[in-house]
Tab-separated table of C-alpha atoms in Angstrom:
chain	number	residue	atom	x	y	z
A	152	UNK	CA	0.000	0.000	0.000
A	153	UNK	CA	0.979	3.506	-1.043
A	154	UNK	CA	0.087	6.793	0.771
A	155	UNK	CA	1.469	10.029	-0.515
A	156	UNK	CA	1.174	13.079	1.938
A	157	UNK	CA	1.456	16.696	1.677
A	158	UNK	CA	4.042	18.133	3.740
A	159	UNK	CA	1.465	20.527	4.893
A	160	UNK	CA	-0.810	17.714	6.795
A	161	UNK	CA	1.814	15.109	7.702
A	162	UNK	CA	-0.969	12.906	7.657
A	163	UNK	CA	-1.751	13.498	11.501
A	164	UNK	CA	-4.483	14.703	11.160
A	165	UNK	CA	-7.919	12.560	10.248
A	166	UNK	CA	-9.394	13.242	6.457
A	167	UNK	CA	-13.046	14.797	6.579
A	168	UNK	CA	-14.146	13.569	3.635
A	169	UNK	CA	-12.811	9.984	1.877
A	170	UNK	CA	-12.734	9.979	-1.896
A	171	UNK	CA	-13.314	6.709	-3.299
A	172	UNK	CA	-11.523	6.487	-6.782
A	173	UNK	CA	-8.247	7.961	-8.169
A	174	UNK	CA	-9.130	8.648	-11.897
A	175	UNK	CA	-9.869	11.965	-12.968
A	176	UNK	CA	-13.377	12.330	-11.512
A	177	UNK	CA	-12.159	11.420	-7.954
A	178	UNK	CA	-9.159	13.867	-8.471
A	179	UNK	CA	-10.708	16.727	-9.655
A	180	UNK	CA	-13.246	16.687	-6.970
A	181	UNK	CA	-10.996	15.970	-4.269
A	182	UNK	CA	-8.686	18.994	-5.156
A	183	UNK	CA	-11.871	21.157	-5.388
A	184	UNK	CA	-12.744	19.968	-1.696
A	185	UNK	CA	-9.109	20.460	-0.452
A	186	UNK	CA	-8.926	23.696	-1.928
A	187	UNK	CA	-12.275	24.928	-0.128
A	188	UNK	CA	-10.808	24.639	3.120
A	189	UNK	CA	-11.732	20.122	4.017
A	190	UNK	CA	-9.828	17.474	4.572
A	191	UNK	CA	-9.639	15.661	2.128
A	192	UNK	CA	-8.214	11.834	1.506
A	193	UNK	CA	-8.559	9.750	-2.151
A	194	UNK	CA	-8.543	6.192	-1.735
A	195	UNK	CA	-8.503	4.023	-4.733
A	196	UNK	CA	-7.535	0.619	-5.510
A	197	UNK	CA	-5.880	1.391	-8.720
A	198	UNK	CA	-3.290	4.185	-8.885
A	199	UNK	CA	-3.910	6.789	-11.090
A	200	UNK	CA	-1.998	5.455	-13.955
A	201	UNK	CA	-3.819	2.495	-14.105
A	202	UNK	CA	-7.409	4.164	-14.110
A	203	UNK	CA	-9.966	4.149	-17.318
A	204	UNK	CA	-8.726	7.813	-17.569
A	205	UNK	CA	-5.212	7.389	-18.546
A	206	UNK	CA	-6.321	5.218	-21.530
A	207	UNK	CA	-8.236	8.177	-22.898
A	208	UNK	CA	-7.970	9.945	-25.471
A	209	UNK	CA	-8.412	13.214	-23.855
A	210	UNK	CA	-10.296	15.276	-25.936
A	211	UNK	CA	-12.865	18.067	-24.312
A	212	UNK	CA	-16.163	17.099	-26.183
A	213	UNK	CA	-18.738	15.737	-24.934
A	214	UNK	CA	-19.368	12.513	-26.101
A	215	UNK	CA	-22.027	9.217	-24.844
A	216	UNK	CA	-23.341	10.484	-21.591
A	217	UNK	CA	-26.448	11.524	-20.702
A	218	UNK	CA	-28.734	13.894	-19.676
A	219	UNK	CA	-27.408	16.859	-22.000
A	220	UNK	CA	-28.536	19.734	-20.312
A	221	UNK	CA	-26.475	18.973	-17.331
A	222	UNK	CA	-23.454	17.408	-19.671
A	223	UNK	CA	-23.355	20.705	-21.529
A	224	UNK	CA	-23.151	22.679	-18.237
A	225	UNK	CA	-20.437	20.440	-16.484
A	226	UNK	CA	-18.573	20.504	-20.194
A	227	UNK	CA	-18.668	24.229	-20.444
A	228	UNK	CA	-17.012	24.804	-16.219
A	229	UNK	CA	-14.255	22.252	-17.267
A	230	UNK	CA	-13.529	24.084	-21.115
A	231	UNK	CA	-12.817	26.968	-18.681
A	232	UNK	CA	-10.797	25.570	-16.421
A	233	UNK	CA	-8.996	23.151	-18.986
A	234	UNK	CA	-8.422	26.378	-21.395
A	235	UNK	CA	-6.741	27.797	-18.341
A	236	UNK	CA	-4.471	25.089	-17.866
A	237	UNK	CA	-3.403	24.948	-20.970
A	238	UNK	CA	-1.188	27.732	-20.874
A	239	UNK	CA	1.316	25.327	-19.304
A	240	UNK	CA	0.954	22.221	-20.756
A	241	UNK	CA	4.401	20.513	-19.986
A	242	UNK	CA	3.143	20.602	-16.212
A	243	UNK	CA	-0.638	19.846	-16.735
A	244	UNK	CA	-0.998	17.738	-19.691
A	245	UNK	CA	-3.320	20.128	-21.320
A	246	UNK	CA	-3.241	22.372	-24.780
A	247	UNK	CA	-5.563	23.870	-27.334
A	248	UNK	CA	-5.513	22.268	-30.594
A	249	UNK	CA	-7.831	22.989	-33.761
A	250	UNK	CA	-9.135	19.993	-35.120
A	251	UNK	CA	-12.564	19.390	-36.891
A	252	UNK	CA	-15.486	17.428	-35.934
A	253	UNK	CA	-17.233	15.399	-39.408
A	254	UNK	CA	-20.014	14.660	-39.972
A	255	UNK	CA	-20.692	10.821	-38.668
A	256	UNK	CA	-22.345	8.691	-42.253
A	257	UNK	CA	-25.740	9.003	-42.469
A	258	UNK	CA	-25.679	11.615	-39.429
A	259	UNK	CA	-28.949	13.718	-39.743
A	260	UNK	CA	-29.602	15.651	-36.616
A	261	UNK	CA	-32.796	18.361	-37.617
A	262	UNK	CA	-33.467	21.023	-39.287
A	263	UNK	CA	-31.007	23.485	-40.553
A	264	UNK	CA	-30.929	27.118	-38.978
A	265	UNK	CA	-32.322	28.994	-42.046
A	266	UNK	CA	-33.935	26.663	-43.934
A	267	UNK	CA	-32.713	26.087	-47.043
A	268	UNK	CA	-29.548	24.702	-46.371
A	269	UNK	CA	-31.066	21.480	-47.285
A	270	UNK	CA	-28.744	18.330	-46.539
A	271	UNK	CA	-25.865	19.617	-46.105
A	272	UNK	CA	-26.872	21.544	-42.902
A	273	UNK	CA	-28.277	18.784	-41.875
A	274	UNK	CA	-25.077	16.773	-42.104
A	275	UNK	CA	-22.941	19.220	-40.528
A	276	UNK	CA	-25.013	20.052	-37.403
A	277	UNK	CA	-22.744	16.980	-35.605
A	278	UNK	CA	-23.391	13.614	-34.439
A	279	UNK	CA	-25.239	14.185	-31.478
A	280	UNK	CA	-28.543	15.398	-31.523
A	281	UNK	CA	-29.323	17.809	-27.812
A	282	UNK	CA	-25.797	19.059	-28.133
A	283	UNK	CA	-27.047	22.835	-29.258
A	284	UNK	CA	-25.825	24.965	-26.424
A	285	UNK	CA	-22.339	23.632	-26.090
A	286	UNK	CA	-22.447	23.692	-29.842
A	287	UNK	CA	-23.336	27.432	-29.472
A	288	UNK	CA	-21.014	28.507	-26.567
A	289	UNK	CA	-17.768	26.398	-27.549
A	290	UNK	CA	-15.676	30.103	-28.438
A	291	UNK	CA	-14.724	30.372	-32.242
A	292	UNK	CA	-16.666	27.418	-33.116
A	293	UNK	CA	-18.041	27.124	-36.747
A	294	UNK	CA	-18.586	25.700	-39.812
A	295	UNK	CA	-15.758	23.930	-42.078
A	296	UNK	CA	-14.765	25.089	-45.223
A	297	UNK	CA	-14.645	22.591	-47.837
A	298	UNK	CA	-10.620	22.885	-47.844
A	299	UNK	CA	-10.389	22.316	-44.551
A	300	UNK	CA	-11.981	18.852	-44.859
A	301	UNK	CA	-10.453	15.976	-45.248
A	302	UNK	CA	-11.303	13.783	-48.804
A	303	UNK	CA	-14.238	12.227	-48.484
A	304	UNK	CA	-15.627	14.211	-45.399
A	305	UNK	CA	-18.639	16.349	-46.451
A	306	UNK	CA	-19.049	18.325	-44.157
A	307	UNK	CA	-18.302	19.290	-40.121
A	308	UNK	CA	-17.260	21.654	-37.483
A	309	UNK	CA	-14.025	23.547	-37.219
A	310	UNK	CA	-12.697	24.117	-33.506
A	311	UNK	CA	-10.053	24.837	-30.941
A	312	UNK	CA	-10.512	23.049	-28.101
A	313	UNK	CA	-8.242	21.636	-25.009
A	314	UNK	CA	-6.772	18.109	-26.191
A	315	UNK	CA	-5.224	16.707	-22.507
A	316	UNK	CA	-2.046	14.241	-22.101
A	317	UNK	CA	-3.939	12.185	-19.909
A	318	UNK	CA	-0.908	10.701	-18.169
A	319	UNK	CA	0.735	14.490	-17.695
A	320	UNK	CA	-2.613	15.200	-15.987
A	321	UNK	CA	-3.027	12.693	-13.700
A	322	UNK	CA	0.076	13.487	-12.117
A	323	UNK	CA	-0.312	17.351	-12.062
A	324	UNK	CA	-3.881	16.326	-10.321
A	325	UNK	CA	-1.877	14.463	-7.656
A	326	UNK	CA	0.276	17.137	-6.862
A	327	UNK	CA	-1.951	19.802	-7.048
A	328	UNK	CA	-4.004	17.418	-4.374
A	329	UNK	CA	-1.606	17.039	-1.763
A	330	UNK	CA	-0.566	21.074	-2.518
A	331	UNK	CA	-3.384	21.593	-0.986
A	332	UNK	CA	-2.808	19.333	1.968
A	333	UNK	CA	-4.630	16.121	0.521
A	334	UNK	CA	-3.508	12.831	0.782
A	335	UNK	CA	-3.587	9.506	-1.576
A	336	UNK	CA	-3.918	6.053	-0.581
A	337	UNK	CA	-3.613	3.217	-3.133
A	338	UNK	CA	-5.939	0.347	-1.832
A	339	UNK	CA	-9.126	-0.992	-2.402
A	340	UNK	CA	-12.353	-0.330	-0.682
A	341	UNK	CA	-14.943	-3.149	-0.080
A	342	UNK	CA	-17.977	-0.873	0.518
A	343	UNK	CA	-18.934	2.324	1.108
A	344	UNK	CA	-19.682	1.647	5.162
A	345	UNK	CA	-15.542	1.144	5.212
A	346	UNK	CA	-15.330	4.269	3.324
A	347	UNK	CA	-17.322	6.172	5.574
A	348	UNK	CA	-15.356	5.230	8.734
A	349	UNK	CA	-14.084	7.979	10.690
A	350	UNK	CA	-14.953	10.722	8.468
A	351	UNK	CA	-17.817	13.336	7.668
A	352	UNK	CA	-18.516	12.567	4.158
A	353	UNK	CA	-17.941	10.160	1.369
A	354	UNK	CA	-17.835	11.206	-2.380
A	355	UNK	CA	-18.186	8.136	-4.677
A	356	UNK	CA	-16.271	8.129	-7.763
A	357	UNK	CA	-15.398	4.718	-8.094
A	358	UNK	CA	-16.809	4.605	-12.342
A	359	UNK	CA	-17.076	1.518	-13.111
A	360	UNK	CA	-16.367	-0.162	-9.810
A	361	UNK	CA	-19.821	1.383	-8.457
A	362	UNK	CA	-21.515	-1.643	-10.184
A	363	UNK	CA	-20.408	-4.048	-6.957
A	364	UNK	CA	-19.415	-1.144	-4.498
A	365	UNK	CA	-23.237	0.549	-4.581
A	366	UNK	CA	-24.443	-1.868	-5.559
A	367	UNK	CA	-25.571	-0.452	-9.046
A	368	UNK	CA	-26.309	-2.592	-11.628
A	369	UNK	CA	-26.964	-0.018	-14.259
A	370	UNK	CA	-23.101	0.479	-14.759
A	371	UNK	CA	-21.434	-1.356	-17.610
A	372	UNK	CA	-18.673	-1.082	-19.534
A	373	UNK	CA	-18.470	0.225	-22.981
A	374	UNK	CA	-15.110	-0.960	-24.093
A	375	UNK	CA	-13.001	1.108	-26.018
A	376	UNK	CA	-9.537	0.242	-28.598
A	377	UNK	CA	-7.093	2.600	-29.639
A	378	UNK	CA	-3.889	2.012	-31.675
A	379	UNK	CA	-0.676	4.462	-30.645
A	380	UNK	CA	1.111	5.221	-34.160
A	381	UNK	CA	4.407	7.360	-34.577
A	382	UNK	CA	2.543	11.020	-35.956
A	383	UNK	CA	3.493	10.639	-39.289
A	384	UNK	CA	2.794	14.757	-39.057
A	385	UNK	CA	-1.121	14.901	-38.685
A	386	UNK	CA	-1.171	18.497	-36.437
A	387	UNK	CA	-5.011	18.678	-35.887
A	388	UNK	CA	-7.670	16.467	-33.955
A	389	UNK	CA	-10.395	14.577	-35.910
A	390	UNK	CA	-13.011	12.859	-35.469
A	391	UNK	CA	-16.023	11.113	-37.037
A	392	UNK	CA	-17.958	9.386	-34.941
A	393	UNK	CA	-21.540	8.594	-34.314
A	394	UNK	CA	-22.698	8.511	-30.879
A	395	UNK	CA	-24.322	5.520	-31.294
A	396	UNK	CA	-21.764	3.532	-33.325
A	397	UNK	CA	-19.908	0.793	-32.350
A	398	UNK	CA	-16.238	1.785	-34.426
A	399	UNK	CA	-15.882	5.282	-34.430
A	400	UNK	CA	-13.107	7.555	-36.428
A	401	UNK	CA	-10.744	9.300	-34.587
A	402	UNK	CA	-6.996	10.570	-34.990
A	403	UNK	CA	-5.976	12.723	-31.773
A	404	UNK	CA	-2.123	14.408	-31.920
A	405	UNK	CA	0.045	13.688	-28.680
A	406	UNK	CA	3.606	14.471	-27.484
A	407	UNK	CA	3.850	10.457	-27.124
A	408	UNK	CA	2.114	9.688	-30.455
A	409	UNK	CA	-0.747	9.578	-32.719
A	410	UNK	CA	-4.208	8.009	-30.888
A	411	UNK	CA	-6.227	6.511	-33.403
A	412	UNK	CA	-9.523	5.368	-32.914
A	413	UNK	CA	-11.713	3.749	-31.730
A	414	UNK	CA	-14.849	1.496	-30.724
A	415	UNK	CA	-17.281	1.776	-28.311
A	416	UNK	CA	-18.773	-1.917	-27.081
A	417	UNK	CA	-21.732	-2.278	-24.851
A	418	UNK	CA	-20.669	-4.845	-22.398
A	419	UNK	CA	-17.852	-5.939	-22.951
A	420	UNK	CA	-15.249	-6.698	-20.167
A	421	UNK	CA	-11.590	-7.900	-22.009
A	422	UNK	CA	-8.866	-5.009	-21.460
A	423	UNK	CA	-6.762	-7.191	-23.939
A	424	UNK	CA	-6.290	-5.245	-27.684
A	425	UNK	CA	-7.842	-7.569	-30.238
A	426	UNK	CA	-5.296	-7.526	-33.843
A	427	UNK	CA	-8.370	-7.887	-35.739
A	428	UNK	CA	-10.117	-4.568	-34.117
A	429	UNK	CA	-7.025	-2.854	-33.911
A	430	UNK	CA	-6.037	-3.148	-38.214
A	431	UNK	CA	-9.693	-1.752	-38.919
A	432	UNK	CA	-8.921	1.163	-36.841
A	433	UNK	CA	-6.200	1.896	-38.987
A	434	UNK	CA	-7.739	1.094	-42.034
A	435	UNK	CA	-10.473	3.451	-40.815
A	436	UNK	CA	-8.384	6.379	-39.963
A	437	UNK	CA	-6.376	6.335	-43.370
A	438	UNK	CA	-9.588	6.811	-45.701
A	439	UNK	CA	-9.284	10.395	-44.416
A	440	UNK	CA	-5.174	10.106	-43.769
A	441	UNK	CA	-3.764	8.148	-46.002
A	442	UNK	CA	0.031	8.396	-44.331
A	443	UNK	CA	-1.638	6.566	-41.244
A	444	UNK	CA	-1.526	3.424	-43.043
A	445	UNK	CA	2.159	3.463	-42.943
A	446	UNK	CA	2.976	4.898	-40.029
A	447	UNK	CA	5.332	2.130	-37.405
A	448	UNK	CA	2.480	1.205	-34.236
A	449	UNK	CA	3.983	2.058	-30.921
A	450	UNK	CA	0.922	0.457	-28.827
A	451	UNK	CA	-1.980	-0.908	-28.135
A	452	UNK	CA	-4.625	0.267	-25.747
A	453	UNK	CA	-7.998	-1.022	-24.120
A	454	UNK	CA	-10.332	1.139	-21.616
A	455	UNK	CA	-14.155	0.422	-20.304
A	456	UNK	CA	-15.565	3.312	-20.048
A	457	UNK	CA	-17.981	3.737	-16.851
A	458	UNK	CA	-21.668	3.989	-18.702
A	459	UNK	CA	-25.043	4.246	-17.055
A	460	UNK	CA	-28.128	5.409	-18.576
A	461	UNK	CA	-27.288	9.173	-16.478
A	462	UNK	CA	-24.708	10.375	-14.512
A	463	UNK	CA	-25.534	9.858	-10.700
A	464	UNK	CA	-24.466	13.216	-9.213
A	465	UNK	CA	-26.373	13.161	-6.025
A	466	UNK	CA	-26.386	12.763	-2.053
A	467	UNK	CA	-27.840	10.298	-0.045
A	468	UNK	CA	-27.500	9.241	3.640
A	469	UNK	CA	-25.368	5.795	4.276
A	470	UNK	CA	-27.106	3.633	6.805
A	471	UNK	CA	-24.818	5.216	9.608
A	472	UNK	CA	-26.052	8.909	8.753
A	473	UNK	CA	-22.675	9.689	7.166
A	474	UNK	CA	-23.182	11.606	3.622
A	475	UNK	CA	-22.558	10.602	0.920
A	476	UNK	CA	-22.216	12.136	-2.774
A	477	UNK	CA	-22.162	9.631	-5.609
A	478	UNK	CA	-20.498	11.486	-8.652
A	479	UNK	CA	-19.965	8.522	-10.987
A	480	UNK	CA	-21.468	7.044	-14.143
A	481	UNK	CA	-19.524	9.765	-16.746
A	482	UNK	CA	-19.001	7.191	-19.592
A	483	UNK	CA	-16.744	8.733	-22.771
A	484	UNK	CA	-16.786	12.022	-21.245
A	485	UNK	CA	-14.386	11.437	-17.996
A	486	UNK	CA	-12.129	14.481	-18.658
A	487	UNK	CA	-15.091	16.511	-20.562
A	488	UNK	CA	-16.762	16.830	-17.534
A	489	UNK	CA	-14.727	16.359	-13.954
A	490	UNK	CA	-14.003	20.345	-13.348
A	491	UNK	CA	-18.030	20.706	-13.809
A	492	UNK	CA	-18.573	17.716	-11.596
A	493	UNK	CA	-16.758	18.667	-8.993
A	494	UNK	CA	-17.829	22.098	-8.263
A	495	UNK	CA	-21.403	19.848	-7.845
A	496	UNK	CA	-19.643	18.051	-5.520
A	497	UNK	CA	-18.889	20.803	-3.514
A	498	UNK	CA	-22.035	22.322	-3.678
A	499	UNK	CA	-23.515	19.173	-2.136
A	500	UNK	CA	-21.217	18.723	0.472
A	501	UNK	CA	-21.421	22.268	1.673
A	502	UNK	CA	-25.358	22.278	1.868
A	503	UNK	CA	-24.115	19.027	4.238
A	504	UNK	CA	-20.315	19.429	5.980
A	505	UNK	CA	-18.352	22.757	7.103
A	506	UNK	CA	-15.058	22.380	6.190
A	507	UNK	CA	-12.750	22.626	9.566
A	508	UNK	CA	-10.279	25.075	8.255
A	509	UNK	CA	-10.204	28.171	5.937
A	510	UNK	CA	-9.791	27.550	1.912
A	511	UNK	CA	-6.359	27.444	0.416
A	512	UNK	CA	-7.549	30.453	-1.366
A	513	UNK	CA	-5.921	28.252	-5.119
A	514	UNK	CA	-8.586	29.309	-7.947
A	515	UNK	CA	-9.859	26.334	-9.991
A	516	UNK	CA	-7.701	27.051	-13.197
A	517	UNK	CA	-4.455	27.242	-11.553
C-alpha cells in the first residue's frame, strides 16, 4: 500500500471527507474539496496510472453520456478551467488544438438554422442530436470550409478546443491534491460503510467499480480500442464518430504519439487489444489520412468506459447517517466533464459538511 502526503498535513491529522476512486473524476473533486478549506483523503484501488482515464484519449467534447442539459453545463465549467491550464501544458498535460469534428455517415440531426440549407446543414449540425448549447457557446466554433476537410468528409465543425495528455494530468492532479494538503492512498475499498469510517462525508467516484461497491447494476462497460502510431505529421484532432456507433473515427495528436480510434462496445469486459479490431482502426483512420496506413504502431490500448443510462451526481444518507455524494457514471466524457462535476460536488457537500479550516484560497484554473 501507497500513501502520498502533503508536507502541509503530515498525515496526523484525520481526512473529513474519503474519496473513493483515483481517476480523474475522484481527483478533480478531491482537489476542489481540499482547496475549499476540508480534509480531504482519495482512496482508490488502482493508482492513477492504471485508471480508465489514462487510456483516454483526452479530448474536451462531450461525447455518450447523458442527460445533455447537465453534460453541456459540467462541459462548459471544465472548457474553462482546462483552457486555463493549458497555458502550461508541460506541467498539466493540457493544450488547445484545432481539429474538426465530421459529420458521422448518415448523421442527420434536424433542421437546418435557415432553412434552405437542405442536406448539407443537416449533415454538418454533428453527431449528437441535444448538443445545441455547447455547440453554441464552444468560443470560435463554426462551420468547415470545404478545404479544410479531409477527402471524403462532407461536411463538419471547425474548432479549438483543449486536447489533454492524460498521463501528464493525472500526475499534475496528484500534486496539485496534496498542494493543498490532501492525501492519496492506493488500496481498495470493499464498501462504502468502510469508506465512511471515521470521516464526515464520502464522495463516490469509483466509475465503473460502483456496479459491486453501490451496488448499481446499471453500470457497464463500454469498451473502447485505440492504436498508438508514430505522428506521421497529422497536427489537428479529428473525429467522425456517431454517438451511437460501435467503431468510431478518430486521430488525436500527442507528445507520445498519434491516438487513433476507436470502438465503443456495450458490455464488454476484455482489457486485452484484439489484432483484428485494432487493423480496422487503422484502415479506418487512413480513408481520411492516407500516411496513417504506414505509419510504425507504438501500442496498443484497451479502456471500459464507466456507462449508465445518467450520470448519478447526487447525495444520499449511508445507513450510519454519514453523507454521501455519488459522482460517478460519466461514460466517454471522464475528462469533458470532472471540473463541472466537482464544483457539484462541492455544492452538495457544503449544503451538508463545514469544512474545519479556511480555503487554500488556489482558484480552480491554476
Amino acid at each position: 500500500m501507497t500513501d502520498r502526503r502533503s508536507a502541509g498535513t503530515g498525515g496526523s491529522v484525520d481526512p473529513e471527507i474519503c474519496v473513493v476512486g483515483g481517476g480523474v473524476i475522484g481527483l478533480t473533486s478531491a482537489i476542489v474539496l481540499a482547496e475549499a478549506g476540508y480534509r480531504v483523503r482519495v482512496v482508490a484501488r488502482d493508482t492513477a496510472g492504471d485508471t480508465t482515464s489514462a487510456v483516454a484519449g483526452g479530448l474536451c467534447w462531450p461525447y455518450r453520456i447523458q442527460p445533455y442539459d447537465d453534460a453541456i453545463r459540467w462541459s462548459l465549467r471544465s472548457l474553462e478551467v482546462l483552457t486555463g491550464l493549458a497555458a502550461r501544458p508541460a506541467e498539466t498535460g493540457a493544450r488547445l488544438v484545432t481539429g474538426t469534428l465530421a459529420s458521422a455517415p448518415g448523421a442527420d440531426t434536424g433542421d437546418s438554422d435557415d432553412g434552405d440549407g437542405g442536406d448539407d446543414d443537416r449533415a454538418a449540425a454533428g453527431p449528437e442530436e441535444g448538443l445545441g448549447a455547447w455547440y453554441a457557446a464552444v468560443p470560435g466554433l463554426r462551420r468547415a470550409r470545404a478545404e479544410e476537410l479531409p477527402p471524403g468528409c462532407g461536411a463538419g465543425w471547425r474548432a479549438r478546443t483543449p486536447l489533454v495528455e492524460m498521463p501528464v494530468h493525472l500526475r499534475y492532479l496528484e500534486r496539485r491534491l496534496v498542494a493543498a494538503g490532501g492525501t492519496v492512498v492506493a488500496r481498495p475499498v470493499a464498501s462504502l460503510a468502510e469508506a465512511a469510517d471515521g470521516v464526515r462525508a464520502v464522495v463516490n467516484c469509483s466509475g465503473l467499480g460502483a456496479r459491486e461497491l453501490v451496488p448499481d447494476p446499471g453500470m457497464h462497460p463500454v469498451q473502447g480500442q485505440l492504436v498508438i502510431v508514430a505522428n506521421p505529421g497529422v497536427e489537428e484532432w479529428f473525429t467522425a464518430a456517431d454517438a451511437d456507433a460501435v467503431d468510431t473515427t478518430y486521430l488525436l495528436p500527442q507528445p507520445f504519439g498519434l491516438v487513433l480510434g476507436g470502438t465503443a462496445r456495450e458490455g464488454a469486459w476484455s482489457r486485452e487489444p484484439d489484432p483484428a479490431v485494432a487493423e480496422a482502426i487503422v484502415a479506418r483512420c487512413a480513408r481520411y489520412f492516407p500516411e496513417v496506413a504506414r505509419a510504425r504502431v507504438l501500442a496498443h490500448r484497451v479502456g471500459l468506459r464507466p456507462a449508465r443510462p445518467a450520470v448519478r451526481l447526487a447525495a444520499e444518507r449511508l445507513p450510519d447517517g454519514t453523507v454521501c455524494v455519488h459522482n460517478y457514471g460519466h461514460g466517454g466524457a471522464g475528462v469533458t466533464v470532472s471540473w463541472g462535476c466537482a464544483d457539484e460536488v462541492l455544492r452538495l457537500v457544503r449544503a451538508e459538511v463545514a469544512p474545519a479550516q479556511g480555503p487554500t484560497g488556489v482558484p480552480a484554473a491554476t
